[in-house]
CSV table of C-alpha atoms in Angstrom, one decimal:
chain,number,residue,atom,x,y,z
A,1,MET,CA,-0.1,0.1,-0.1
A,2,VAL,CA,2.7,2.6,-1.0
A,3,LEU,CA,1.4,5.0,-3.8
A,4,VAL,CA,4.6,6.5,-5.1
A,5,SER,CA,5.8,2.9,-6.0
A,6,ALA,CA,2.6,2.1,-7.8
A,7,VAL,CA,2.7,5.3,-10.1
A,8,ARG,CA,6.2,4.9,-10.7
A,9,ASP,CA,6.0,1.4,-11.8
A,10,TYR,CA,3.3,2.0,-14.0
A,11,ILE,CA,5.3,4.9,-15.5
A,12,THR,CA,8.5,2.5,-15.8
A,13,ARG,CA,6.6,0.1,-17.8
A,14,MET,CA,5.4,2.5,-19.9
A,15,VAL,CA,8.7,4.0,-21.2
A,16,GLN,CA,10.9,1.0,-20.7
A,17,ASP,CA,8.9,-1.6,-22.4
A,18,ILE,CA,9.0,0.5,-25.6
A,19,PRO,CA,12.5,0.3,-27.1
A,20,GLY,CA,14.0,3.5,-29.1
A,21,MET,CA,13.8,7.1,-29.2
A,22,LYS,CA,10.4,8.4,-28.1
A,23,VAL,CA,8.2,11.4,-26.8
A,24,LEU,CA,6.2,11.4,-24.1
A,25,ILE,CA,3.0,13.4,-24.5
A,26,VAL,CA,1.0,14.6,-21.1
A,27,ASP,CA,-2.0,16.8,-20.6
A,28,SER,CA,-2.3,19.4,-17.7
A,29,GLN,CA,-3.0,17.1,-15.0
A,30,THR,CA,-0.7,14.0,-15.7
A,31,VAL,CA,2.3,16.2,-16.0
A,32,SER,CA,2.1,16.3,-12.1
A,33,ILE,CA,1.2,12.7,-11.8
A,34,VAL,CA,4.4,11.9,-13.8
A,35,SER,CA,6.5,14.9,-12.3
A,36,VAL,CA,6.1,13.9,-8.8
A,37,VAL,CA,7.6,10.3,-9.1
A,38,TYR,CA,10.0,10.5,-12.2
A,39,ALA,CA,13.0,13.0,-12.6
A,40,GLN,CA,14.1,14.5,-16.0
A,41,SER,CA,17.2,12.2,-15.7
A,42,ASP,CA,15.1,9.0,-15.3
A,43,PHE,CA,13.5,10.2,-18.5
A,44,SER,CA,16.8,10.3,-20.1
A,45,LYS,CA,17.9,6.9,-19.3
A,46,LYS,CA,15.0,5.6,-21.0
A,47,GLU,CA,15.8,7.3,-24.1
A,48,VAL,CA,12.7,9.7,-23.5
A,49,PHE,CA,13.7,12.4,-26.0
A,50,ALA,CA,11.2,15.1,-24.9
A,51,VAL,CA,8.0,15.7,-23.0
A,52,GLU,CA,5.2,17.7,-24.4
A,53,LYS,CA,1.8,18.9,-23.8
A,54,VAL,CA,-1.1,17.5,-25.9
A,55,ASP,CA,-2.8,21.0,-26.3
A,56,SER,CA,0.2,22.9,-27.4
A,57,MET,CA,2.5,20.4,-29.7
A,58,PRO,CA,4.8,21.4,-32.3
A,59,SER,CA,3.9,20.6,-35.8
A,60,ASP,CA,7.0,19.4,-37.1
A,61,PRO,CA,7.0,15.9,-38.1
A,62,MET,CA,9.3,13.3,-36.3
A,63,LEU,CA,8.4,10.0,-38.0
A,64,HIS,CA,11.6,8.3,-36.6
A,65,MET,CA,10.3,8.9,-33.1
A,66,LYS,CA,7.8,6.8,-30.8
A,67,ALA,CA,5.0,8.6,-29.1
A,68,LEU,CA,3.8,7.7,-25.4
A,69,TYR,CA,0.5,9.6,-24.6
A,70,PHE,CA,-0.3,9.5,-21.1
A,71,LEU,CA,-3.5,11.1,-20.7
A,72,ARG,CA,-6.6,11.3,-18.6
A,73,PRO,CA,-9.7,9.8,-20.5
A,74,THR,CA,-11.5,13.1,-20.7
A,75,SER,CA,-13.5,14.2,-23.8
A,76,GLU,CA,-11.1,16.7,-24.6
A,77,ASN,CA,-8.1,14.9,-24.5
A,78,ILE,CA,-10.0,12.1,-27.0
A,79,GLN,CA,-10.4,15.2,-29.3
A,80,HIS,CA,-7.0,16.2,-29.2
A,81,LEU,CA,-6.0,12.6,-30.2
A,82,ARG,CA,-8.3,12.5,-33.0
A,83,ARG,CA,-7.0,15.6,-34.6
A,84,GLN,CA,-3.7,14.3,-34.1
A,85,LEU,CA,-4.2,10.8,-35.6
A,86,ALA,CA,-5.5,12.2,-38.6
A,87,SER,CA,-2.1,13.6,-39.5
A,88,PRO,CA,0.2,11.4,-37.5
A,89,ARG,CA,3.6,13.5,-36.5
A,90,PHE,CA,5.1,10.3,-35.1
A,91,GLY,CA,5.9,6.9,-36.5
A,92,ASP,CA,4.0,4.6,-33.9
A,93,TYR,CA,1.5,5.7,-31.3
A,94,HIS,CA,1.3,4.2,-27.9
A,95,LEU,CA,-1.7,5.5,-26.2
A,96,PHE,CA,-2.0,5.1,-22.1
A,97,PHE,CA,-4.7,6.4,-20.2
A,98,SER,CA,-4.9,7.3,-16.3
A,99,ASN,CA,-8.2,5.5,-16.0
A,100,ILE,CA,-11.1,3.6,-17.2
A,101,LEU,CA,-12.0,4.3,-20.8
A,102,LYS,CA,-15.4,4.4,-22.0
A,103,THR,CA,-16.3,1.9,-24.9
A,104,THR,CA,-17.5,5.0,-26.8
A,105,GLN,CA,-14.0,6.3,-26.5
A,106,VAL,CA,-12.4,3.4,-27.3
A,107,GLN,CA,-14.3,3.2,-30.8
A,108,ILE,CA,-13.6,7.0,-31.4
A,109,LEU,CA,-10.0,6.2,-31.2
A,110,ALA,CA,-10.3,3.0,-33.4
A,111,ASP,CA,-12.3,4.9,-36.1
A,112,SER,CA,-9.7,7.7,-36.0
A,113,ASP,CA,-6.6,5.5,-36.5
A,114,GLU,CA,-7.1,5.5,-40.4
A,115,HIS,CA,-3.0,5.5,-40.9
A,116,GLU,CA,-2.9,2.4,-38.6
A,117,VAL,CA,-0.2,4.2,-36.5
A,118,VAL,CA,-1.6,2.7,-32.8
A,119,LYS,CA,0.3,0.0,-31.8
A,120,GLN,CA,-1.5,-0.3,-28.3
A,121,VAL,CA,-4.3,1.4,-26.2
A,122,GLN,CA,-3.7,0.7,-22.3
A,123,GLU,CA,-5.3,1.8,-19.0
A,124,TYR,CA,-2.8,2.6,-16.1
A,125,TYR,CA,-4.7,3.4,-13.2
A,126,ALA,CA,-2.5,6.3,-12.1
A,127,ASP,CA,-5.1,9.1,-11.9
A,128,PHE,CA,-4.2,10.8,-8.7
A,129,VAL,CA,-0.8,12.8,-7.6
A,130,ALA,CA,1.5,10.7,-5.2
A,131,ILE,CA,3.4,13.4,-3.4
A,132,ASP,CA,4.3,10.9,-0.5
A,133,PRO,CA,4.1,7.3,-0.2
A,134,TYR,CA,0.8,7.8,2.2
A,135,HIS,CA,-0.3,10.8,0.7
A,136,PHE,CA,-2.1,11.8,-2.7
A,137,THR,CA,-4.1,14.8,-4.1
A,138,LEU,CA,-6.0,15.4,-6.9
A,139,ASP,CA,-5.2,18.9,-7.5
A,140,MET,CA,-8.8,19.9,-8.2
A,141,LYS,CA,-9.5,23.1,-9.5
A,142,SER,CA,-12.4,25.3,-8.0
A,143,ASN,CA,-11.9,23.5,-4.7
A,144,HIS,CA,-14.4,25.8,-2.9
A,145,ILE,CA,-17.3,23.9,-5.1
A,146,TYR,CA,-17.6,21.2,-1.9
A,147,MET,CA,-18.9,24.3,0.2
A,148,LEU,CA,-21.8,25.1,-1.9
A,149,PRO,CA,-25.1,23.5,-2.2
A,150,THR,CA,-25.7,21.2,-5.5
A,151,VAL,CA,-28.5,23.7,-6.7
A,152,LEU,CA,-26.2,26.6,-7.1
A,153,ASP,CA,-24.1,25.0,-9.9
A,154,PRO,CA,-24.8,21.8,-10.7
A,155,PRO,CA,-22.3,21.2,-13.7
A,156,SER,CA,-19.6,22.3,-11.6
A,157,SER,CA,-20.8,20.3,-8.4
A,158,GLN,CA,-21.1,16.9,-10.7
A,159,TYR,CA,-17.6,17.7,-12.2
A,160,PHE,CA,-16.1,17.9,-8.6
A,161,CYS,CA,-17.9,14.5,-7.7
A,162,ASP,CA,-17.0,12.9,-10.8
A,163,ARG,CA,-13.2,13.8,-10.5
A,164,ALA,CA,-13.3,12.8,-7.0
A,165,VAL,CA,-14.8,9.2,-7.6
A,166,ASP,CA,-12.3,9.0,-10.6
A,167,GLY,CA,-9.4,9.6,-8.4
A,168,ILE,CA,-10.4,7.5,-5.5
A,169,SER,CA,-11.3,4.5,-7.7
A,170,ALA,CA,-7.8,4.8,-9.6
A,171,VAL,CA,-6.1,4.2,-6.0
A,172,PHE,CA,-7.9,1.2,-5.3
A,173,LEU,CA,-7.4,-0.2,-8.9
A,174,ALA,CA,-3.6,0.8,-8.5
A,175,LEU,CA,-3.8,-1.3,-5.3
A,176,LYS,CA,-5.7,-4.0,-6.6
A,177,ARG,CA,-8.5,-3.6,-3.8
A,178,ARG,CA,-12.3,-3.3,-3.2
A,179,PRO,CA,-13.4,-1.4,-0.3
A,180,VAL,CA,-16.0,-1.1,2.1
A,181,ILE,CA,-16.9,2.3,2.1
A,182,ARG,CA,-18.3,4.6,4.7
A,183,TYR,CA,-18.8,8.5,4.8
A,184,GLN,CA,-19.4,11.5,7.3
A,185,ARG,CA,-23.4,11.5,7.9
A,186,THR,CA,-23.5,15.2,8.3
A,187,SER,CA,-21.7,15.9,4.7
A,188,ASP,CA,-23.9,15.9,1.6
A,189,ILE,CA,-20.8,16.1,-0.8
A,190,ALA,CA,-19.1,13.2,1.2
A,191,LYS,CA,-22.1,11.2,1.0
A,192,ARG,CA,-22.5,11.7,-2.7
A,193,ILE,CA,-18.9,10.8,-3.4
A,194,ALA,CA,-19.3,7.8,-1.6
A,195,GLN,CA,-22.3,6.2,-2.9
A,196,GLU,CA,-21.0,7.0,-6.6
A,197,ALA,CA,-17.7,5.4,-6.1
A,198,GLY,CA,-19.6,2.4,-4.8
A,199,LYS,CA,-21.9,2.2,-7.7
A,200,LEU,CA,-18.7,2.4,-9.6
A,201,MET,CA,-17.0,-0.4,-7.7
A,202,TYR,CA,-19.8,-2.6,-7.2
A,203,GLU,CA,-22.3,-2.2,-10.0
A,204,HIS,CA,-20.9,-0.2,-13.1
A,205,GLU,CA,-17.1,-1.9,-13.4
A,206,SER,CA,-17.7,-4.8,-10.9
A,207,GLY,CA,-15.6,-7.0,-13.1
A,208,LEU,CA,-12.6,-4.6,-13.1
A,209,PHE,CA,-12.9,-4.2,-9.1
A,210,ASP,CA,-13.3,-8.2,-8.6
A,211,PHE,CA,-9.9,-8.8,-7.0
A,212,ARG,CA,-8.9,-11.6,-4.6
A,213,ARG,CA,-10.7,-11.1,-1.5
A,214,THR,CA,-8.8,-10.5,2.0
A,215,GLU,CA,-10.0,-11.8,5.3
A,216,THR,CA,-11.0,-8.4,6.1
A,217,SER,CA,-12.2,-5.7,3.4
A,218,PRO,CA,-10.4,-2.5,3.2
A,219,LEU,CA,-12.0,0.5,4.1
A,220,LEU,CA,-12.6,3.8,2.2
A,221,LEU,CA,-13.9,6.8,4.6
A,222,VAL,CA,-15.0,10.0,3.2
A,223,ILE,CA,-15.0,12.9,5.1
A,224,ASP,CA,-15.2,16.8,4.8
A,225,ARG,CA,-12.9,19.1,5.4
A,226,ARG,CA,-15.7,21.3,7.5
A,227,ASP,CA,-15.4,18.7,10.1
A,228,ASP,CA,-12.0,20.3,11.2
A,229,PRO,CA,-11.7,23.8,9.8
A,230,VAL,CA,-9.2,24.6,12.4
A,231,THR,CA,-6.1,22.3,11.2
A,232,PRO,CA,-5.7,24.4,8.2
A,233,LEU,CA,-5.5,27.8,9.8
A,234,LEU,CA,-2.8,27.1,12.1
A,235,ASN,CA,1.0,27.9,11.7
A,236,GLN,CA,3.4,25.0,11.0
A,237,TRP,CA,6.5,24.1,12.8
A,238,THR,CA,7.6,20.8,10.9
A,239,TYR,CA,9.5,21.1,7.8
A,240,GLN,CA,7.3,19.9,5.1
A,241,ALA,CA,4.2,21.8,6.5
A,242,MET,CA,6.0,24.8,7.5
A,243,VAL,CA,7.3,25.4,3.9
A,244,HIS,CA,4.0,24.8,2.3
A,245,GLU,CA,2.3,27.4,4.9
A,246,LEU,CA,4.9,30.3,4.6
A,247,ILE,CA,6.1,29.7,1.0
A,248,GLY,CA,4.0,26.9,-0.7
A,249,ILE,CA,4.7,23.5,-2.3
A,250,HIS,CA,3.0,22.3,-5.8
A,251,ASP,CA,3.5,18.7,-7.1
A,252,ASN,CA,6.8,18.6,-4.5
A,253,VAL,CA,8.7,21.8,-5.9
A,254,VAL,CA,8.9,25.2,-4.1
A,255,ASN,CA,9.0,28.1,-6.2
A,256,MET,CA,11.6,30.5,-4.9
A,257,ARG,CA,11.6,33.0,-7.6
A,258,ASN,CA,10.0,35.8,-5.7
A,259,ILE,CA,11.5,34.6,-2.3
A,260,GLY,CA,14.9,36.4,-1.6
A,261,LYS,CA,17.9,36.4,-4.3
A,262,HIS,CA,18.7,32.9,-5.1
A,263,ARG,CA,20.9,31.8,-8.0
A,264,LYS,CA,19.0,30.0,-11.1
A,265,ASP,CA,19.4,26.4,-9.8
A,266,LEU,CA,17.6,27.5,-6.5
A,267,GLN,CA,14.6,29.1,-7.8
A,268,ASP,CA,12.6,25.9,-8.0
A,269,VAL,CA,13.6,23.5,-5.5
A,270,VAL,CA,12.0,20.0,-5.3
A,271,LEU,CA,11.2,18.6,-1.9
A,272,SER,CA,10.5,15.0,-2.3
A,273,SER,CA,10.9,12.1,0.3
A,274,GLU,CA,11.7,9.6,-2.7
A,275,GLN,CA,14.5,12.1,-4.3
A,276,ASP,CA,16.0,13.5,-1.2
A,277,GLU,CA,17.2,11.4,1.3
A,278,PHE,CA,17.8,14.6,4.1
A,279,PHE,CA,14.5,15.5,3.4
A,280,LYS,CA,13.0,12.0,3.8
A,281,MET,CA,14.7,12.3,7.2
A,282,ASN,CA,13.8,15.4,8.3
A,283,MET,CA,10.3,16.2,6.5
A,284,PHE,CA,8.6,15.8,10.1
A,285,GLU,CA,11.2,17.5,12.4
A,286,ASN,CA,10.4,20.3,14.2
A,287,PHE,CA,12.0,23.7,13.3
A,288,GLY,CA,14.5,23.8,16.3
A,289,ASP,CA,15.7,20.1,15.4
A,290,LEU,CA,15.8,20.7,11.7
A,291,GLY,CA,18.0,23.6,12.2
A,292,MET,CA,20.5,21.3,14.2
A,293,ASN,CA,20.4,18.6,11.8
A,294,ILE,CA,21.3,21.4,8.7
A,295,LYS,CA,24.1,22.4,10.8
A,296,ARG,CA,25.5,18.8,11.0
A,297,MET,CA,25.0,18.4,7.3
A,298,VAL,CA,27.3,21.6,6.6
A,299,ASP,CA,29.7,20.5,8.8
A,300,GLU,CA,29.9,17.2,7.3
A,301,PHE,CA,30.4,18.9,3.7
A,302,GLN,CA,33.0,21.1,4.9
A,303,LEU,CA,35.0,18.3,6.2
A,304,LEU,CA,34.4,16.7,2.7
A,305,SER,CA,35.5,20.0,0.8
A,306,LYS,CA,38.7,20.2,3.2
A,307,SER,CA,39.5,16.9,2.1
A,308,ASN,CA,38.9,17.3,-1.5
A,309,GLN,CA,41.4,20.6,-1.3
A,310,ASN,CA,44.6,18.3,-0.4
A,311,ILE,CA,44.6,16.7,-3.6
A,312,GLN,CA,48.5,16.0,-4.1
A,313,THR,CA,49.1,12.7,-6.6
A,314,ILE,CA,47.6,11.6,-9.8
A,315,GLU,CA,45.8,8.7,-7.7
A,316,GLU,CA,44.1,11.3,-5.5
A,317,MET,CA,43.0,13.2,-8.5
A,318,ALA,CA,41.6,10.5,-10.4
A,319,LYS,CA,39.9,9.6,-7.1
A,320,PHE,CA,38.4,12.8,-6.8
A,321,VAL,CA,37.1,12.9,-10.5
A,322,GLU,CA,35.6,9.8,-10.0
A,323,ASN,CA,33.6,10.9,-6.8
A,324,TYR,CA,32.9,14.4,-8.4
A,325,PRO,CA,29.5,13.8,-9.6
A,326,GLU,CA,28.6,12.5,-6.1
A,327,TYR,CA,30.5,15.8,-4.6
A,328,ARG,CA,28.5,18.0,-6.8
A,329,LYS,CA,25.0,16.3,-5.9
A,330,GLU,CA,26.0,16.7,-2.1
A,331,LEU,CA,27.0,20.4,-2.8
A,332,ALA,CA,23.2,20.9,-4.2
A,333,LYS,CA,21.7,19.1,-1.6
A,334,VAL,CA,23.1,21.2,1.1
A,335,SER,CA,22.6,24.5,-0.6
A,336,LYS,CA,19.1,23.7,-1.2
A,337,HIS,CA,18.3,23.1,2.4
A,338,VAL,CA,20.4,25.9,3.5
A,339,ALA,CA,18.5,28.5,1.2
A,340,MET,CA,15.2,26.9,2.4
A,341,VAL,CA,15.7,27.3,6.1
A,342,THR,CA,17.2,30.6,5.9
A,343,GLU,CA,14.1,32.1,4.2
A,344,LEU,CA,11.8,30.1,6.6
A,345,SER,CA,13.8,32.0,9.5
A,346,LYS,CA,13.5,35.3,7.6
A,347,ILE,CA,9.5,34.8,7.6
A,348,VAL,CA,9.0,33.7,11.1
A,349,GLU,CA,11.2,36.6,12.1
A,350,GLU,CA,9.3,39.4,10.0
A,351,ARG,CA,5.9,37.9,10.8
A,352,LYS,CA,6.6,37.4,14.5
A,353,LEU,CA,5.3,33.7,14.4
A,354,MET,CA,6.5,32.6,17.2
A,355,LEU,CA,4.5,34.6,19.5
A,356,VAL,CA,1.4,34.4,16.7
A,357,SER,CA,1.6,30.6,16.7
A,358,GLN,CA,2.1,30.3,20.8
A,359,THR,CA,-1.4,32.3,20.7
A,360,GLU,CA,-2.9,29.9,18.1
A,361,GLN,CA,-2.0,26.6,20.0
A,362,GLU,CA,-3.6,27.9,23.1
A,363,LEU,CA,-6.6,28.9,21.5
A,364,ALA,CA,-7.0,25.5,19.3
A,365,CYS,CA,-6.0,23.2,22.2
A,366,ASN,CA,-6.9,24.5,25.6
A,367,GLY,CA,-10.5,25.8,25.4
A,368,GLY,CA,-9.8,29.3,24.9
A,369,GLN,CA,-11.9,29.4,21.4
A,370,VAL,CA,-15.5,30.6,22.6
A,371,ALA,CA,-13.9,33.7,24.0
A,372,ALA,CA,-11.0,34.7,21.7
A,373,PHE,CA,-11.2,32.6,18.5
A,374,GLU,CA,-13.9,34.7,16.5
A,375,LEU,CA,-14.0,33.1,13.5
A,376,VAL,CA,-15.6,34.8,10.5
A,377,GLN,CA,-19.5,34.4,10.4
A,378,PHE,CA,-19.4,32.1,6.8
A,379,LEU,CA,-16.7,29.9,8.5
A,380,LEU,CA,-19.1,29.1,11.4
A,381,LYS,CA,-21.7,28.6,8.9
A,382,GLN,CA,-19.7,26.4,6.9
A,383,ALA,CA,-18.3,24.6,9.8
A,384,GLY,CA,-20.6,24.8,12.9
A,385,VAL,CA,-21.5,22.1,15.4
A,386,ASP,CA,-24.3,20.9,13.0
A,387,LYS,CA,-21.8,20.3,9.9
A,388,ARG,CA,-19.2,18.3,11.8
A,389,THR,CA,-19.5,14.8,12.9
A,390,GLY,CA,-16.2,14.9,15.2
A,391,ASP,CA,-15.9,16.0,18.6
A,392,LEU,CA,-13.7,18.6,17.5
A,393,TYR,CA,-13.5,21.1,20.7
A,394,GLY,CA,-14.0,18.0,23.2
A,395,ASN,CA,-17.3,19.9,24.2
A,396,ARG,CA,-19.7,16.9,24.3
A,397,ASP,CA,-18.9,15.9,27.9
A,398,LEU,CA,-16.7,16.2,30.5
A,399,LEU,CA,-14.9,12.8,29.8
A,400,ASN,CA,-13.9,14.0,26.5
A,401,ILE,CA,-12.6,17.3,28.3
A,402,ALA,CA,-10.5,15.5,30.1
A,403,ARG,CA,-9.1,13.0,27.7
A,404,ASN,CA,-8.2,15.9,25.3
A,405,MET,CA,-6.4,17.9,28.3
A,406,ALA,CA,-4.4,14.7,28.8
A,407,ARG,CA,-3.6,14.3,25.4
A,408,GLY,CA,-2.5,17.9,25.2
A,409,LEU,CA,-0.1,17.6,27.7
A,410,LYS,CA,1.3,14.1,26.8
A,411,GLY,CA,4.3,13.8,24.2
A,412,VAL,CA,4.1,17.6,23.5
A,413,GLU,CA,7.3,18.4,21.9
A,414,ASN,CA,6.8,22.0,22.3
A,415,VAL,CA,4.1,24.9,22.7
A,416,TYR,CA,4.3,25.2,18.9
A,417,THR,CA,3.5,21.7,18.0
A,418,GLN,CA,0.9,20.5,20.6
A,419,HIS,CA,-2.0,20.6,18.1
A,420,GLN,CA,-3.3,17.2,17.0
A,421,PRO,CA,-5.6,17.3,13.9
A,422,LEU,CA,-9.2,15.9,14.8
A,423,LEU,CA,-8.0,13.1,11.8
A,424,PHE,CA,-5.7,11.6,14.6
A,425,GLN,CA,-8.9,10.7,16.9
A,426,THR,CA,-10.8,9.5,13.7
A,427,MET,CA,-7.6,6.9,12.8
A,428,GLU,CA,-7.8,6.0,16.5
A,429,SER,CA,-11.3,5.2,16.4
A,430,ILE,CA,-10.5,2.9,13.3
A,431,THR,CA,-8.0,1.1,14.8
A,432,LYS,CA,-10.0,0.5,17.9
A,433,GLY,CA,-13.0,-0.3,16.0
A,434,ARG,CA,-15.0,2.4,17.5
A,435,LEU,CA,-16.1,4.4,14.6
A,436,LYS,CA,-19.8,4.8,15.2
A,437,ASP,CA,-22.2,3.6,12.3
A,438,VAL,CA,-24.5,6.4,13.0
A,439,ASP,CA,-22.2,9.2,12.6
A,440,TYR,CA,-20.2,7.1,9.5
A,441,PRO,CA,-22.7,5.1,7.9
A,442,PHE,CA,-22.0,2.3,5.4
A,443,VAL,CA,-22.7,2.3,1.8
A,444,GLY,CA,-24.9,-0.3,0.8
A,445,ASN,CA,-25.2,-3.6,1.8
A,446,HIS,CA,-21.4,-3.9,2.3
A,447,PHE,CA,-20.6,-3.9,5.8
A,448,GLN,CA,-17.3,-4.8,7.8
A,449,GLN,CA,-16.5,-7.2,10.3
A,450,GLY,CA,-13.6,-6.7,12.4
A,451,ARG,CA,-11.1,-4.1,12.3
A,452,PRO,CA,-9.5,-3.3,8.7
A,453,GLN,CA,-6.2,-3.8,7.9
A,454,GLU,CA,-5.8,-1.0,5.0
A,455,VAL,CA,-7.8,2.0,5.1
A,456,VAL,CA,-7.8,5.2,2.5
A,457,ILE,CA,-9.4,8.1,4.1
A,458,PHE,CA,-10.1,11.0,1.6
A,459,ILE,CA,-11.0,14.2,2.6
A,460,VAL,CA,-13.4,16.3,0.7
A,461,GLY,CA,-12.0,19.9,0.3
A,462,GLY,CA,-8.4,19.2,0.9
A,463,THR,CA,-5.6,17.9,3.5
A,464,THR,CA,-3.1,19.6,5.1
A,465,TYR,CA,0.8,18.3,5.6
A,466,GLU,CA,0.2,18.3,9.2
A,467,GLU,CA,-2.6,15.6,8.8
A,468,ALA,CA,-0.1,13.9,6.3
A,469,ARG,CA,2.4,13.8,8.9
A,470,VAL,CA,0.4,12.0,11.3
A,471,VAL,CA,-0.2,9.1,8.8
A,472,PRO,CA,3.1,7.5,8.7
A,473,LEU,CA,3.7,8.0,12.4
A,474,GLN,CA,0.4,6.2,12.8
A,475,ASN,CA,1.5,3.4,10.3
A,476,ALA,CA,4.7,2.7,12.2
A,477,SER,CA,2.9,2.3,15.5
A,478,ASN,CA,2.3,-1.6,14.7
A,479,THR,CA,-1.5,-1.3,15.3
A,480,GLY,CA,-2.0,-3.7,12.3
A,481,THR,CA,-3.8,-1.0,10.5
A,482,ARG,CA,-2.4,0.8,7.3
A,483,PHE,CA,-3.6,4.3,6.4
A,484,ILE,CA,-3.4,6.2,3.3
A,485,LEU,CA,-4.6,9.9,3.2
A,486,GLY,CA,-5.9,11.8,0.0
A,487,GLY,CA,-7.8,14.9,-0.8
A,488,SER,CA,-9.0,17.3,-3.3
A,489,VAL,CA,-6.2,19.5,-2.8
A,490,VAL,CA,-3.3,20.1,-0.3
A,491,LEU,CA,-4.2,23.3,1.9
A,492,ASN,CA,-2.5,25.8,3.6
A,493,SER,CA,-4.1,29.0,5.5
A,494,LYS,CA,-4.0,31.2,2.4
A,495,SER,CA,-5.6,28.6,0.0
A,496,PHE,CA,-8.4,27.8,2.8
A,497,LEU,CA,-9.1,31.1,3.5
A,498,ARG,CA,-9.2,31.5,-0.5
A,499,ASP,CA,-11.9,28.8,-0.8
A,500,LEU,CA,-13.8,30.2,1.8
A,501,GLU,CA,-14.0,33.5,0.3
A,502,GLU,CA,-15.1,32.4,-3.1
A,503,ALA,CA,-17.6,30.1,-1.6
A,504,GLN,CA,-19.0,33.3,0.4
A,505,ARG,CA,-19.0,35.3,-3.1
A,506,VAL,CA,-20.8,32.7,-5.1
A,507,SER,CA,-23.3,32.3,-2.1
A,508,ARG,CA,-23.9,35.9,-2.1
A,509,SER,CA,-24.5,36.3,-5.8
A,510,SER,CA,-26.9,33.5,-5.7
A,511,THR,CA,-29.1,35.3,-3.1
A,512,VAL,CA,-28.9,38.6,-5.2
A,513,VAL,CA,-30.2,36.9,-8.1
């Protein structure tokens, strides 16, 4: 149940099984799916000459090349293919789709291949962006749609649901599993996505999902971001979450172009746990420990540099040249993380975030919300008590208040990281078999006996890196249950507030009309 390796295996088969020079053609969404699991150097090793976008391809003929298309099976992409097959630019066409093709789409492609250049058509189920081994996103546009009643914008609402179902189903096809499905009772959009996913897996494409049964069925739990509106609003103090909150990460890339003055190779920085061992080891570390670890890395590099300055013999020179690529790689890694932490430190100082964050944590964890944490009225309307299933503020009874206080005091690294997202409690409930049927109903007649060993939690409205941090920590606790987290987008406070503002604007305009 590791998503990055599943997607990477698909891409590797795609580029490796077709010998010779080739061009990879992607769309605006599959380019993200590919880029987070495959580096440019990986493609070079597989004889991929270039990567192009399907909607902006040059017209120069390259008949000696083979074309590998990796596209989402959308009507728009099928039309692009129709036009391009009518006047072939490449010698061979190999068509790979990231999800299930409709029979009508297959027929259109067959009818369009008058020159008989299409050598294969395959479904490779990688219709999601695997940003980390246990965390995926769908990078959905217009994420605010989940907050709106369906009647305000039926086409957009339907597209939102369809894209969520497509992504979720691709995850389970990649994992070769068919899950039992549950959803948050208080969320209409979560219920709709769960039910449509159930219809796809158990009715429309039941044969495709007819995998070997496991003793206990996997679980898909669809929940709503509005169940926990606090987590996306808090400042973060662990490396990955902090970078996303203060600078922003998209498809594991940090854009540093407008942050300080940096040389060209540090303007777009890749932060990938699969490609960077230091980041993998430190992505969940708090800012204090991170600074110490970077200092240690710099010291080690300085020792390496000094040893290379003492080259005296031909043999030593030959050894240095042999190790030079590794030396240059180490230099790039050190420069990247030093630049990143330097910028984070500047922002923390300029915005007085230590003082701000301490107040935030007290409000979020120590019961001062009612008096001091006055969220805007629309947020309360969107995520008020009637919209939430979980006991976010621990105010249902005295027992829960006591438990939350104990949890807040136990294992706290410091006052800035004491907050635990509601997702943590949800995962605990699942591992202990305490997820209430009344709050999280099952879809259809597919119930679950016993504790699930594999769980995918999909948050409609988006995940956060604070929540993504909880998942591998929970997986490492040896409870016997492994979790994967996914959502429509990856949020920080800025994007969450932007979604709220856009939903509020749409709601206001509809009432005026």
